[in-house]
Amino acid sequence: MSTAISIAWKSIIIALVVLALKIVAAWLSDSVALYSDAVESIVNVFTAIAALAAILIAARPPDENHPYGHEKAEYFAAMAEAVLIGAAAFAILSQAWFTYHDRQMLNVPAEAFAANILAGIVNGVWCLILIRKGRALRSTALEAEGWHLFSDVMSSLGVLVGIMAAKITGIAILDPLLAVFVAANILWSGWQLMKTSILGLMDTAPDDDIIDTIRTAIAEEGNGALEAHDLRARLSGPVTFIEFHLVVDGQLSVNKAHNICDRIEDRLLVEIPNSRIIIHVEPEYKAEEHNSISI
Ligand code: ZN
Ligand code: ZN
């Protein structure tokens, strides 16, 4: 089982544990805030399942219907998480609005606080693991889930701070101000996820440093060829698709030209793991002056 898949499974289990803790917290108190926090957690169980489904689909090898692979499936899960992050931001703002206007929040026993705080800690630790692992594995779905959990941790924190402030009072204006700051941060992370997904779905070119790595690999491993041009690359989740034209002496044997291609491919696979490379070989009269890679 790949690491991403096993992390996605653990995520579902953790979402269930957190949901159970929040139900206990809501049940022990009459707090509407804690109740709505628990309801929000149900959504997390579903998004954890959606992330697992997306990762399982993405992990399938290319087939007849999807000859370029299924990696983009992860972007859909990430977009769904981005939308929910946006919703969380507005929930925090409306929560802040209510606590600001109605500060008589009542009986919240210590056990309920404790259960809610414990749920927040479990979520907080797990969201950091998800974001770190998601980045390392280039799994957009895992990273998105991590940011979504982060937005939940922040909103739970907002709920607790709101209740505390309601109990203590006096610093009422600090509470909504904090909520606005938290909501803005969360909206920003949601927008970043949305952007990553849109760029991936639109086959946007990879960052300049990846293009530079490719150009250097061609220049250094292409001995025997004359130049390369029409380099194009795109990202699909963890996969990088690379293609270019390689100009060789028209009299060079197919065997020799193919050896040059293999050498460049081997180097690219080391420098950019998970790359899929197509090289189109051309004779010298096809050489181009503009933007070519000299070898
Ligand atoms: Zn060409
Ligand atoms: Zn070959």
PDB file of C-alpha atoms and ligand atoms in Angstrom:
ATOM      1  CA  MET A   1       0.000   0.000   0.000  1.00  0.00           C
ATOM      2  CA  SER A   2       1.466   3.369  -0.948  1.00  0.00           C
ATOM      3  CA  THR A   3       2.203   5.878   1.822  1.00  0.00           C
ATOM      4  CA  ALA A   4      -0.409   8.356   0.565  1.00  0.00           C
ATOM      5  CA  ILE A   5      -3.122   5.680   0.685  1.00  0.00           C
ATOM      6  CA  SER A   6      -2.241   4.564   4.220  1.00  0.00           C
ATOM      7  CA  ILE A   7      -2.168   8.200   5.429  1.00  0.00           C
ATOM      8  CA  ALA A   8      -5.595   8.729   3.842  1.00  0.00           C
ATOM      9  CA  TRP A   9      -6.934   5.704   5.748  1.00  0.00           C
ATOM     10  CA  LYS A  10      -5.522   6.995   9.040  1.00  0.00           C
ATOM     11  CA  SER A  11      -7.160  10.337   8.302  1.00  0.00           C
ATOM     12  CA  ILE A  12     -10.605   8.726   8.233  1.00  0.00           C
ATOM     13  CA  ILE A  13      -9.965   7.034  11.597  1.00  0.00           C
ATOM     14  CA  ILE A  14      -8.739  10.290  13.125  1.00  0.00           C
ATOM     15  CA  ALA A  15     -11.755  12.167  11.743  1.00  0.00           C
ATOM     16  CA  LEU A  16     -14.028   9.616  13.472  1.00  0.00           C
ATOM     17  CA  VAL A  17     -12.138   9.935  16.784  1.00  0.00           C
ATOM     18  CA  VAL A  18     -12.340  13.738  16.637  1.00  0.00           C
ATOM     19  CA  LEU A  19     -16.051  13.562  15.778  1.00  0.00           C
ATOM     20  CA  ALA A  20     -16.655  11.280  18.803  1.00  0.00           C
ATOM     21  CA  LEU A  21     -14.799  13.705  21.113  1.00  0.00           C
ATOM     22  CA  LYS A  22     -16.760  16.682  19.808  1.00  0.00           C
ATOM     23  CA  ILE A  23     -20.074  14.836  20.211  1.00  0.00           C
ATOM     24  CA  VAL A  24     -19.116  14.156  23.838  1.00  0.00           C
ATOM     25  CA  ALA A  25     -18.257  17.848  24.310  1.00  0.00           C
ATOM     26  CA  ALA A  26     -21.585  18.963  22.793  1.00  0.00           C
ATOM     27  CA  TRP A  27     -23.533  16.368  24.796  1.00  0.00           C
ATOM     28  CA  LEU A  28     -21.927  17.411  28.106  1.00  0.00           C
ATOM     29  CA  SER A  29     -22.829  21.062  27.560  1.00  0.00           C
ATOM     30  CA  ASP A  30     -25.824  22.996  26.237  1.00  0.00           C
ATOM     31  CA  SER A  31     -23.529  25.054  24.076  1.00  0.00           C
ATOM     32  CA  VAL A  32     -24.818  25.737  20.573  1.00  0.00           C
ATOM     33  CA  ALA A  33     -21.273  26.636  19.568  1.00  0.00           C
ATOM     34  CA  LEU A  34     -19.932  23.229  20.633  1.00  0.00           C
ATOM     35  CA  TYR A  35     -22.883  21.537  18.968  1.00  0.00           C
ATOM     36  CA  SER A  36     -22.230  23.270  15.634  1.00  0.00           C
ATOM     37  CA  ASP A  37     -18.536  22.464  15.996  1.00  0.00           C
ATOM     38  CA  ALA A  38     -19.483  18.761  16.235  1.00  0.00           C
ATOM     39  CA  VAL A  39     -21.752  19.017  13.192  1.00  0.00           C
ATOM     40  CA  GLU A  40     -18.864  20.534  11.226  1.00  0.00           C
ATOM     41  CA  SER A  41     -16.773  17.498  12.145  1.00  0.00           C
ATOM     42  CA  ILE A  42     -19.178  15.176  10.321  1.00  0.00           C
ATOM     43  CA  VAL A  43     -18.137  16.985   7.145  1.00  0.00           C
ATOM     44  CA  ASN A  44     -14.512  16.076   7.916  1.00  0.00           C
ATOM     45  CA  VAL A  45     -15.317  12.374   7.920  1.00  0.00           C
ATOM     46  CA  PHE A  46     -16.786  12.730   4.428  1.00  0.00           C
ATOM     47  CA  THR A  47     -13.890  14.813   3.094  1.00  0.00           C
ATOM     48  CA  ALA A  48     -11.423  12.260   4.506  1.00  0.00           C
ATOM     49  CA  ILE A  49     -13.299   9.555   2.580  1.00  0.00           C
ATOM     50  CA  ALA A  50     -13.320  11.764  -0.547  1.00  0.00           C
ATOM     51  CA  ALA A  51      -9.560  12.301  -0.246  1.00  0.00           C
ATOM     52  CA  LEU A  52      -8.977   8.547   0.042  1.00  0.00           C
ATOM     53  CA  ALA A  53     -11.192   7.917  -2.999  1.00  0.00           C
ATOM     54  CA  ALA A  54      -9.290  10.559  -5.012  1.00  0.00           C
ATOM     55  CA  ILE A  55      -5.910   9.105  -3.982  1.00  0.00           C
ATOM     56  CA  LEU A  56      -7.032   5.552  -4.830  1.00  0.00           C
ATOM     57  CA  ILE A  57      -8.203   6.697  -8.279  1.00  0.00           C
ATOM     58  CA  ALA A  58      -5.020   8.742  -8.804  1.00  0.00           C
ATOM     59  CA  ALA A  59      -2.875   5.708  -7.957  1.00  0.00           C
ATOM     60  CA  ARG A  60      -4.391   3.576 -10.726  1.00  0.00           C
ATOM     61  CA  PRO A  61      -1.995   2.912 -13.597  1.00  0.00           C
ATOM     62  CA  PRO A  62      -2.825   4.373 -17.022  1.00  0.00           C
ATOM     63  CA  ASP A  63      -5.446   2.359 -18.886  1.00  0.00           C
ATOM     64  CA  GLU A  64      -7.194   2.385 -22.241  1.00  0.00           C
ATOM     65  CA  ASN A  65      -9.595   5.182 -21.287  1.00  0.00           C
ATOM     66  CA  HIS A  66      -6.990   7.259 -19.398  1.00  0.00           C
ATOM     67  CA  PRO A  67      -3.699   6.624 -21.206  1.00  0.00           C
ATOM     68  CA  TYR A  68      -2.002   9.583 -19.433  1.00  0.00           C
ATOM     69  CA  GLY A  69      -2.856   8.230 -15.968  1.00  0.00           C
ATOM     70  CA  HIS A  70      -5.399   9.265 -13.337  1.00  0.00           C
ATOM     71  CA  GLU A  71      -3.255  11.635 -11.239  1.00  0.00           C
ATOM     72  CA  LYS A  72      -5.476  14.676 -11.773  1.00  0.00           C
ATOM     73  CA  ALA A  73      -8.229  13.048  -9.705  1.00  0.00           C
ATOM     74  CA  GLU A  74      -6.526  14.560  -6.641  1.00  0.00           C
ATOM     75  CA  TYR A  75      -7.237  18.117  -7.841  1.00  0.00           C
ATOM     76  CA  PHE A  76     -10.986  17.508  -7.547  1.00  0.00           C
ATOM     77  CA  ALA A  77     -10.665  16.504  -3.878  1.00  0.00           C
ATOM     78  CA  ALA A  78      -8.473  19.579  -3.298  1.00  0.00           C
ATOM     79  CA  MET A  79     -11.059  21.893  -4.902  1.00  0.00           C
ATOM     80  CA  ALA A  80     -13.819  20.451  -2.724  1.00  0.00           C
ATOM     81  CA  GLU A  81     -11.640  21.042   0.364  1.00  0.00           C
ATOM     82  CA  ALA A  82     -10.951  24.615  -0.786  1.00  0.00           C
ATOM     83  CA  VAL A  83     -14.679  25.325  -1.008  1.00  0.00           C
ATOM     84  CA  LEU A  84     -15.197  23.901   2.512  1.00  0.00           C
ATOM     85  CA  ILE A  85     -12.315  26.018   3.814  1.00  0.00           C
ATOM     86  CA  GLY A  86     -14.117  29.062   2.423  1.00  0.00           C
ATOM     87  CA  ALA A  87     -17.292  27.947   4.188  1.00  0.00           C
ATOM     88  CA  ALA A  88     -15.334  27.496   7.446  1.00  0.00           C
ATOM     89  CA  ALA A  89     -14.038  31.061   7.165  1.00  0.00           C
ATOM     90  CA  PHE A  90     -17.578  32.428   6.916  1.00  0.00           C
ATOM     91  CA  ALA A  91     -18.708  30.181   9.788  1.00  0.00           C
ATOM     92  CA  ILE A  92     -15.973  31.710  11.951  1.00  0.00           C
ATOM     93  CA  LEU A  93     -17.083  35.225  11.024  1.00  0.00           C
ATOM     94  CA  SER A  94     -20.741  34.541  11.762  1.00  0.00           C
ATOM     95  CA  GLN A  95     -19.775  32.840  15.042  1.00  0.00           C
ATOM     96  CA  ALA A  96     -17.809  35.937  15.972  1.00  0.00           C
ATOM     97  CA  TRP A  97     -20.793  38.118  15.093  1.00  0.00           C
ATOM     98  CA  PHE A  98     -23.093  36.130  17.406  1.00  0.00           C
ATOM     99  CA  THR A  99     -20.701  35.942  20.346  1.00  0.00           C
ATOM    100  CA  TYR A 100     -20.119  39.685  19.966  1.00  0.00           C
ATOM    101  CA  HIS A 101     -23.826  40.474  20.103  1.00  0.00           C
ATOM    102  CA  ASP A 102     -24.965  37.838  22.563  1.00  0.00           C
ATOM    103  CA  ARG A 103     -22.495  37.265  25.323  1.00  0.00           C
ATOM    104  CA  GLN A 104     -24.413  35.166  27.811  1.00  0.00           C
ATOM    105  CA  MET A 105     -23.134  31.766  27.063  1.00  0.00           C
ATOM    106  CA  LEU A 106     -23.802  29.747  30.055  1.00  0.00           C
ATOM    107  CA  ASN A 107     -23.071  26.274  31.273  1.00  0.00           C
ATOM    108  CA  VAL A 108     -20.068  24.758  29.702  1.00  0.00           C
ATOM    109  CA  PRO A 109     -18.669  22.196  32.173  1.00  0.00           C
ATOM    110  CA  ALA A 110     -14.926  21.594  32.355  1.00  0.00           C
ATOM    111  CA  GLU A 111     -15.274  18.078  30.862  1.00  0.00           C
ATOM    112  CA  ALA A 112     -16.877  19.517  27.735  1.00  0.00           C
ATOM    113  CA  PHE A 113     -14.047  22.031  27.383  1.00  0.00           C
ATOM    114  CA  ALA A 114     -11.511  19.250  27.912  1.00  0.00           C
ATOM    115  CA  ALA A 115     -13.078  16.985  25.247  1.00  0.00           C
ATOM    116  CA  ASN A 116     -13.206  19.846  22.747  1.00  0.00           C
ATOM    117  CA  ILE A 117      -9.622  20.899  23.447  1.00  0.00           C
ATOM    118  CA  LEU A 118      -8.426  17.293  23.122  1.00  0.00           C
ATOM    119  CA  ALA A 119     -10.214  17.041  19.743  1.00  0.00           C
ATOM    120  CA  GLY A 120      -8.481  20.266  18.690  1.00  0.00           C
ATOM    121  CA  ILE A 121      -5.052  18.935  19.694  1.00  0.00           C
ATOM    122  CA  VAL A 122      -5.561  15.647  17.793  1.00  0.00           C
ATOM    123  CA  ASN A 123      -6.700  17.617  14.713  1.00  0.00           C
ATOM    124  CA  GLY A 124      -3.865  20.125  15.090  1.00  0.00           C
ATOM    125  CA  VAL A 125      -1.131  17.478  15.208  1.00  0.00           C
ATOM    126  CA  TRP A 126      -2.689  15.509  12.358  1.00  0.00           C
ATOM    127  CA  CYS A 127      -3.132  18.552  10.068  1.00  0.00           C
ATOM    128  CA  LEU A 128       0.586  19.360  10.396  1.00  0.00           C
ATOM    129  CA  ILE A 129       1.472  15.750   9.469  1.00  0.00           C
ATOM    130  CA  LEU A 130      -0.918  15.872   6.494  1.00  0.00           C
ATOM    131  CA  ILE A 131       0.490  19.137   5.138  1.00  0.00           C
ATOM    132  CA  ARG A 132       4.111  17.944   5.524  1.00  0.00           C
ATOM    133  CA  LYS A 133       3.498  14.463   4.026  1.00  0.00           C
ATOM    134  CA  GLY A 134       1.241  15.874   1.304  1.00  0.00           C
ATOM    135  CA  ARG A 135       4.024  18.193   0.174  1.00  0.00           C
ATOM    136  CA  ALA A 136       6.701  15.478   0.355  1.00  0.00           C
ATOM    137  CA  LEU A 137       4.576  13.013  -1.651  1.00  0.00           C
ATOM    138  CA  ARG A 138       3.249  15.767  -3.950  1.00  0.00           C
ATOM    139  CA  SER A 139      -0.250  14.626  -3.027  1.00  0.00           C
ATOM    140  CA  THR A 140      -2.552  17.610  -3.530  1.00  0.00           C
ATOM    141  CA  ALA A 141      -5.462  15.755  -1.895  1.00  0.00           C
ATOM    142  CA  LEU A 142      -3.533  15.096   1.354  1.00  0.00           C
ATOM    143  CA  GLU A 143      -2.164  18.625   1.554  1.00  0.00           C
ATOM    144  CA  ALA A 144      -5.651  20.018   0.910  1.00  0.00           C
ATOM    145  CA  GLU A 145      -7.085  17.873   3.673  1.00  0.00           C
ATOM    146  CA  GLY A 146      -4.362  19.154   5.995  1.00  0.00           C
ATOM    147  CA  TRP A 147      -5.277  22.794   5.263  1.00  0.00           C
ATOM    148  CA  HIS A 148      -8.956  22.019   5.686  1.00  0.00           C
ATOM    149  CA  LEU A 149      -8.263  20.491   9.136  1.00  0.00           C
ATOM    150  CA  PHE A 150      -6.123  23.521   9.941  1.00  0.00           C
ATOM    151  CA  SER A 151      -9.110  25.767   9.217  1.00  0.00           C
ATOM    152  CA  ASP A 152     -11.195  23.597  11.580  1.00  0.00           C
ATOM    153  CA  VAL A 153      -8.608  23.790  14.349  1.00  0.00           C
ATOM    154  CA  MET A 154      -8.639  27.569  13.972  1.00  0.00           C
ATOM    155  CA  SER A 155     -12.447  27.708  14.074  1.00  0.00           C
ATOM    156  CA  SER A 156     -12.567  25.449  17.188  1.00  0.00           C
ATOM    157  CA  LEU A 157     -10.020  27.724  18.783  1.00  0.00           C
ATOM    158  CA  GLY A 158     -12.231  30.664  17.834  1.00  0.00           C
ATOM    159  CA  VAL A 159     -15.214  28.953  19.490  1.00  0.00           C
ATOM    160  CA  LEU A 160     -13.265  28.332  22.704  1.00  0.00           C
ATOM    161  CA  VAL A 161     -11.831  31.822  22.792  1.00  0.00           C
ATOM    162  CA  GLY A 162     -15.317  33.168  22.089  1.00  0.00           C
ATOM    163  CA  ILE A 163     -16.785  31.255  25.028  1.00  0.00           C
ATOM    164  CA  MET A 164     -13.902  32.275  27.297  1.00  0.00           C
ATOM    165  CA  ALA A 165     -14.306  35.906  26.303  1.00  0.00           C
ATOM    166  CA  ALA A 166     -18.037  35.633  26.916  1.00  0.00           C
ATOM    167  CA  LYS A 167     -17.325  34.268  30.403  1.00  0.00           C
ATOM    168  CA  ILE A 168     -14.740  36.846  31.298  1.00  0.00           C
ATOM    169  CA  THR A 169     -16.104  39.736  29.167  1.00  0.00           C
ATOM    170  CA  GLY A 170     -14.597  43.151  29.060  1.00  0.00           C
ATOM    171  CA  ILE A 171     -12.318  42.315  26.105  1.00  0.00           C
ATOM    172  CA  ALA A 172     -15.269  41.769  23.776  1.00  0.00           C
ATOM    173  CA  ILE A 173     -13.800  43.615  20.800  1.00  0.00           C
ATOM    174  CA  LEU A 174     -10.661  41.426  20.758  1.00  0.00           C
ATOM    175  CA  ASP A 175     -12.722  38.324  20.021  1.00  0.00           C
ATOM    176  CA  PRO A 176     -14.305  39.395  16.707  1.00  0.00           C
ATOM    177  CA  LEU A 177     -11.031  41.029  15.663  1.00  0.00           C
ATOM    178  CA  LEU A 178      -9.222  37.729  16.238  1.00  0.00           C
ATOM    179  CA  ALA A 179     -11.944  35.921  14.277  1.00  0.00           C
ATOM    180  CA  VAL A 180     -11.568  38.265  11.297  1.00  0.00           C
ATOM    181  CA  PHE A 181      -7.793  37.680  11.324  1.00  0.00           C
ATOM    182  CA  VAL A 182      -8.235  33.880  11.522  1.00  0.00           C
ATOM    183  CA  ALA A 183     -10.903  33.890   8.781  1.00  0.00           C
ATOM    184  CA  ALA A 184      -8.648  35.921   6.466  1.00  0.00           C
ATOM    185  CA  ASN A 185      -5.800  33.455   7.008  1.00  0.00           C
ATOM    186  CA  ILE A 186      -8.046  30.509   6.296  1.00  0.00           C
ATOM    187  CA  LEU A 187      -9.458  32.107   3.138  1.00  0.00           C
ATOM    188  CA  TRP A 188      -5.879  32.632   1.952  1.00  0.00           C
ATOM    189  CA  SER A 189      -5.003  28.937   2.390  1.00  0.00           C
ATOM    190  CA  GLY A 190      -8.235  27.961   0.603  1.00  0.00           C
ATOM    191  CA  TRP A 191      -7.347  30.248  -2.304  1.00  0.00           C
ATOM    192  CA  GLN A 192      -3.847  28.704  -2.528  1.00  0.00           C
ATOM    193  CA  LEU A 193      -5.400  25.227  -2.811  1.00  0.00           C
ATOM    194  CA  MET A 194      -7.875  26.405  -5.408  1.00  0.00           C
ATOM    195  CA  LYS A 195      -4.999  27.956  -7.368  1.00  0.00           C
ATOM    196  CA  THR A 196      -2.887  24.776  -7.249  1.00  0.00           C
ATOM    197  CA  SER A 197      -5.857  22.747  -8.503  1.00  0.00           C
ATOM    198  CA  ILE A 198      -6.754  25.173 -11.293  1.00  0.00           C
ATOM    199  CA  LEU A 199      -3.121  25.431 -12.455  1.00  0.00           C
ATOM    200  CA  GLY A 200      -2.859  21.620 -12.490  1.00  0.00           C
ATOM    201  CA  LEU A 201      -6.117  21.130 -14.357  1.00  0.00           C
ATOM    202  CA  MET A 202      -5.119  23.812 -16.895  1.00  0.00           C
ATOM    203  CA  ASP A 203      -1.768  22.102 -17.645  1.00  0.00           C
ATOM    204  CA  THR A 204       0.164  25.148 -16.488  1.00  0.00           C
ATOM    205  CA  ALA A 205       3.932  25.016 -17.092  1.00  0.00           C
ATOM    206  CA  PRO A 206       6.011  23.970 -14.072  1.00  0.00           C
ATOM    207  CA  ASP A 207       8.174  26.489 -12.184  1.00  0.00           C
ATOM    208  CA  ASP A 208      11.268  27.906 -13.884  1.00  0.00           C
ATOM    209  CA  ASP A 209      13.633  25.819 -11.745  1.00  0.00           C
ATOM    210  CA  ILE A 210      12.122  22.587 -13.131  1.00  0.00           C
ATOM    211  CA  ILE A 211      12.481  23.893 -16.707  1.00  0.00           C
ATOM    212  CA  ASP A 212      16.085  24.890 -15.953  1.00  0.00           C
ATOM    213  CA  THR A 213      16.780  21.398 -14.555  1.00  0.00           C
ATOM    214  CA  ILE A 214      15.422  19.859 -17.771  1.00  0.00           C
ATOM    215  CA  ARG A 215      17.454  22.201 -20.013  1.00  0.00           C
ATOM    216  CA  THR A 216      20.645  21.451 -18.060  1.00  0.00           C
ATOM    217  CA  ALA A 217      20.035  17.679 -18.245  1.00  0.00           C
ATOM    218  CA  ILE A 218      19.575  17.870 -22.029  1.00  0.00           C
ATOM    219  CA  ALA A 219      22.667  20.064 -22.487  1.00  0.00           C
ATOM    220  CA  GLU A 220      24.859  17.816 -20.316  1.00  0.00           C
ATOM    221  CA  GLU A 221      23.664  14.354 -21.420  1.00  0.00           C
ATOM    222  CA  GLY A 222      22.984  15.102 -25.090  1.00  0.00           C
ATOM    223  CA  ASN A 223      26.535  14.452 -26.418  1.00  0.00           C
ATOM    224  CA  GLY A 224      26.270  13.394 -30.050  1.00  0.00           C
ATOM    225  CA  ALA A 225      23.139  15.470 -30.680  1.00  0.00           C
ATOM    226  CA  LEU A 226      23.211  19.023 -32.094  1.00  0.00           C
ATOM    227  CA  GLU A 227      20.502  20.880 -30.218  1.00  0.00           C
ATOM    228  CA  ALA A 228      17.037  20.553 -28.712  1.00  0.00           C
ATOM    229  CA  HIS A 229      13.951  22.783 -29.030  1.00  0.00           C
ATOM    230  CA  ASP A 230      10.188  22.981 -28.513  1.00  0.00           C
ATOM    231  CA  LEU A 231      10.598  21.906 -24.889  1.00  0.00           C
ATOM    232  CA  ARG A 232       7.219  21.597 -23.133  1.00  0.00           C
ATOM    233  CA  ALA A 233       6.382  20.310 -19.679  1.00  0.00           C
ATOM    234  CA  ARG A 234       3.261  20.065 -17.531  1.00  0.00           C
ATOM    235  CA  LEU A 235       2.396  18.733 -14.106  1.00  0.00           C
ATOM    236  CA  SER A 236      -0.231  16.159 -13.271  1.00  0.00           C
ATOM    237  CA  GLY A 237      -0.195  15.648  -9.498  1.00  0.00           C
ATOM    238  CA  PRO A 238       3.144  13.989  -8.708  1.00  0.00           C
ATOM    239  CA  VAL A 239       3.847  13.280 -12.411  1.00  0.00           C
ATOM    240  CA  THR A 240       5.812  15.640 -14.698  1.00  0.00           C
ATOM    241  CA  PHE A 241       5.223  15.212 -18.431  1.00  0.00           C
ATOM    242  CA  ILE A 242       8.188  16.376 -20.533  1.00  0.00           C
ATOM    243  CA  GLU A 243       8.538  16.543 -24.320  1.00  0.00           C
ATOM    244  CA  PHE A 244      10.991  18.131 -26.762  1.00  0.00           C
ATOM    245  CA  HIS A 245      12.594  17.808 -30.210  1.00  0.00           C
ATOM    246  CA  LEU A 246      16.181  16.547 -30.367  1.00  0.00           C
ATOM    247  CA  VAL A 247      18.144  17.464 -33.502  1.00  0.00           C
ATOM    248  CA  VAL A 248      20.879  15.012 -34.604  1.00  0.00           C
ATOM    249  CA  ASP A 249      23.033  14.529 -37.697  1.00  0.00           C
ATOM    250  CA  GLY A 250      20.653  13.060 -40.333  1.00  0.00           C
ATOM    251  CA  GLN A 251      23.164  10.280 -41.032  1.00  0.00           C
ATOM    252  CA  LEU A 252      23.349   9.149 -37.399  1.00  0.00           C
ATOM    253  CA  SER A 253      22.006   5.604 -36.972  1.00  0.00           C
ATOM    254  CA  VAL A 254      18.682   5.088 -35.235  1.00  0.00           C
ATOM    255  CA  ASN A 255      20.550   3.042 -32.621  1.00  0.00           C
ATOM    256  CA  LYS A 256      22.899   5.891 -31.769  1.00  0.00           C
ATOM    257  CA  ALA A 257      20.124   8.498 -31.688  1.00  0.00           C
ATOM    258  CA  HIS A 258      18.097   6.244 -29.424  1.00  0.00           C
ATOM    259  CA  ASN A 259      21.082   5.814 -27.071  1.00  0.00           C
ATOM    260  CA  ILE A 260      21.322   9.605 -26.706  1.00  0.00           C
ATOM    261  CA  CYS A 261      17.598   9.745 -25.885  1.00  0.00           C
ATOM    262  CA  ASP A 262      17.961   7.005 -23.268  1.00  0.00           C
ATOM    263  CA  ARG A 263      20.865   8.834 -21.633  1.00  0.00           C
ATOM    264  CA  ILE A 264      18.855  12.070 -21.364  1.00  0.00           C
ATOM    265  CA  GLU A 265      15.809  10.140 -20.101  1.00  0.00           C
ATOM    266  CA  ASP A 266      17.851   8.345 -17.404  1.00  0.00           C
ATOM    267  CA  ARG A 267      19.234  11.643 -16.130  1.00  0.00           C
ATOM    268  CA  LEU A 268      15.790  13.323 -16.163  1.00  0.00           C
ATOM    269  CA  LEU A 269      14.273  10.414 -14.219  1.00  0.00           C
ATOM    270  CA  VAL A 270      16.928  10.891 -11.527  1.00  0.00           C
ATOM    271  CA  GLU A 271      16.508  14.681 -11.339  1.00  0.00           C
ATOM    272  CA  ILE A 272      12.709  14.727 -11.697  1.00  0.00           C
ATOM    273  CA  PRO A 273      11.270  11.487 -10.284  1.00  0.00           C
ATOM    274  CA  ASN A 274       7.936  10.426 -11.772  1.00  0.00           C
ATOM    275  CA  SER A 275       8.630  12.137 -15.066  1.00  0.00           C
ATOM    276  CA  ARG A 276       7.238  10.777 -18.343  1.00  0.00           C
ATOM    277  CA  ILE A 277       9.366  11.796 -21.287  1.00  0.00           C
ATOM    278  CA  ILE A 278       8.764  11.861 -25.036  1.00  0.00           C
ATOM    279  CA  ILE A 279      11.605  12.883 -27.374  1.00  0.00           C
ATOM    280  CA  HIS A 280      11.033  13.586 -31.065  1.00  0.00           C
ATOM    281  CA  VAL A 281      14.276  13.073 -33.072  1.00  0.00           C
ATOM    282  CA  GLU A 282      14.918  15.314 -36.092  1.00  0.00           C
ATOM    283  CA  PRO A 283      17.692  15.756 -38.718  1.00  0.00           C
ATOM    284  CA  GLU A 284      19.845  18.898 -38.711  1.00  0.00           C
ATOM    285  CA  TYR A 285      17.828  20.957 -41.247  1.00  0.00           C
ATOM    286  CA  LYS A 286      15.028  21.056 -38.620  1.00  0.00           C
ATOM    287  CA  ALA A 287      17.297  22.913 -36.198  1.00  0.00           C
ATOM    288  CA  GLU A 288      15.784  26.095 -34.772  1.00  0.00           C
ATOM    289  CA  GLU A 289      17.499  29.299 -33.819  1.00  0.00           C
ATOM    290  CA  HIS A 290      15.085  30.571 -31.266  1.00  0.00           C
ATOM    291  CA  ASN A 291      15.020  29.314 -27.716  1.00  0.00           C
ATOM    292  CA  SER A 292      16.932  26.160 -28.584  1.00  0.00           C
ATOM    293  CA  ILE A 293      19.085  24.275 -26.093  1.00  0.00           C
ATOM    294  CA  SER A 294      22.626  23.990 -27.414  1.00  0.00           C
ATOM    295  CA  ILE A 295      24.429  20.785 -26.629  1.00  0.00           C
TER     296      ILE A 295
HETATM  297 ZN    ZN B   1      11.362  20.506 -34.300  1.00  0.00          ZN
HETATM  298 ZN    ZN B   2      13.295   3.838 -26.294  1.00  0.00          ZN
END
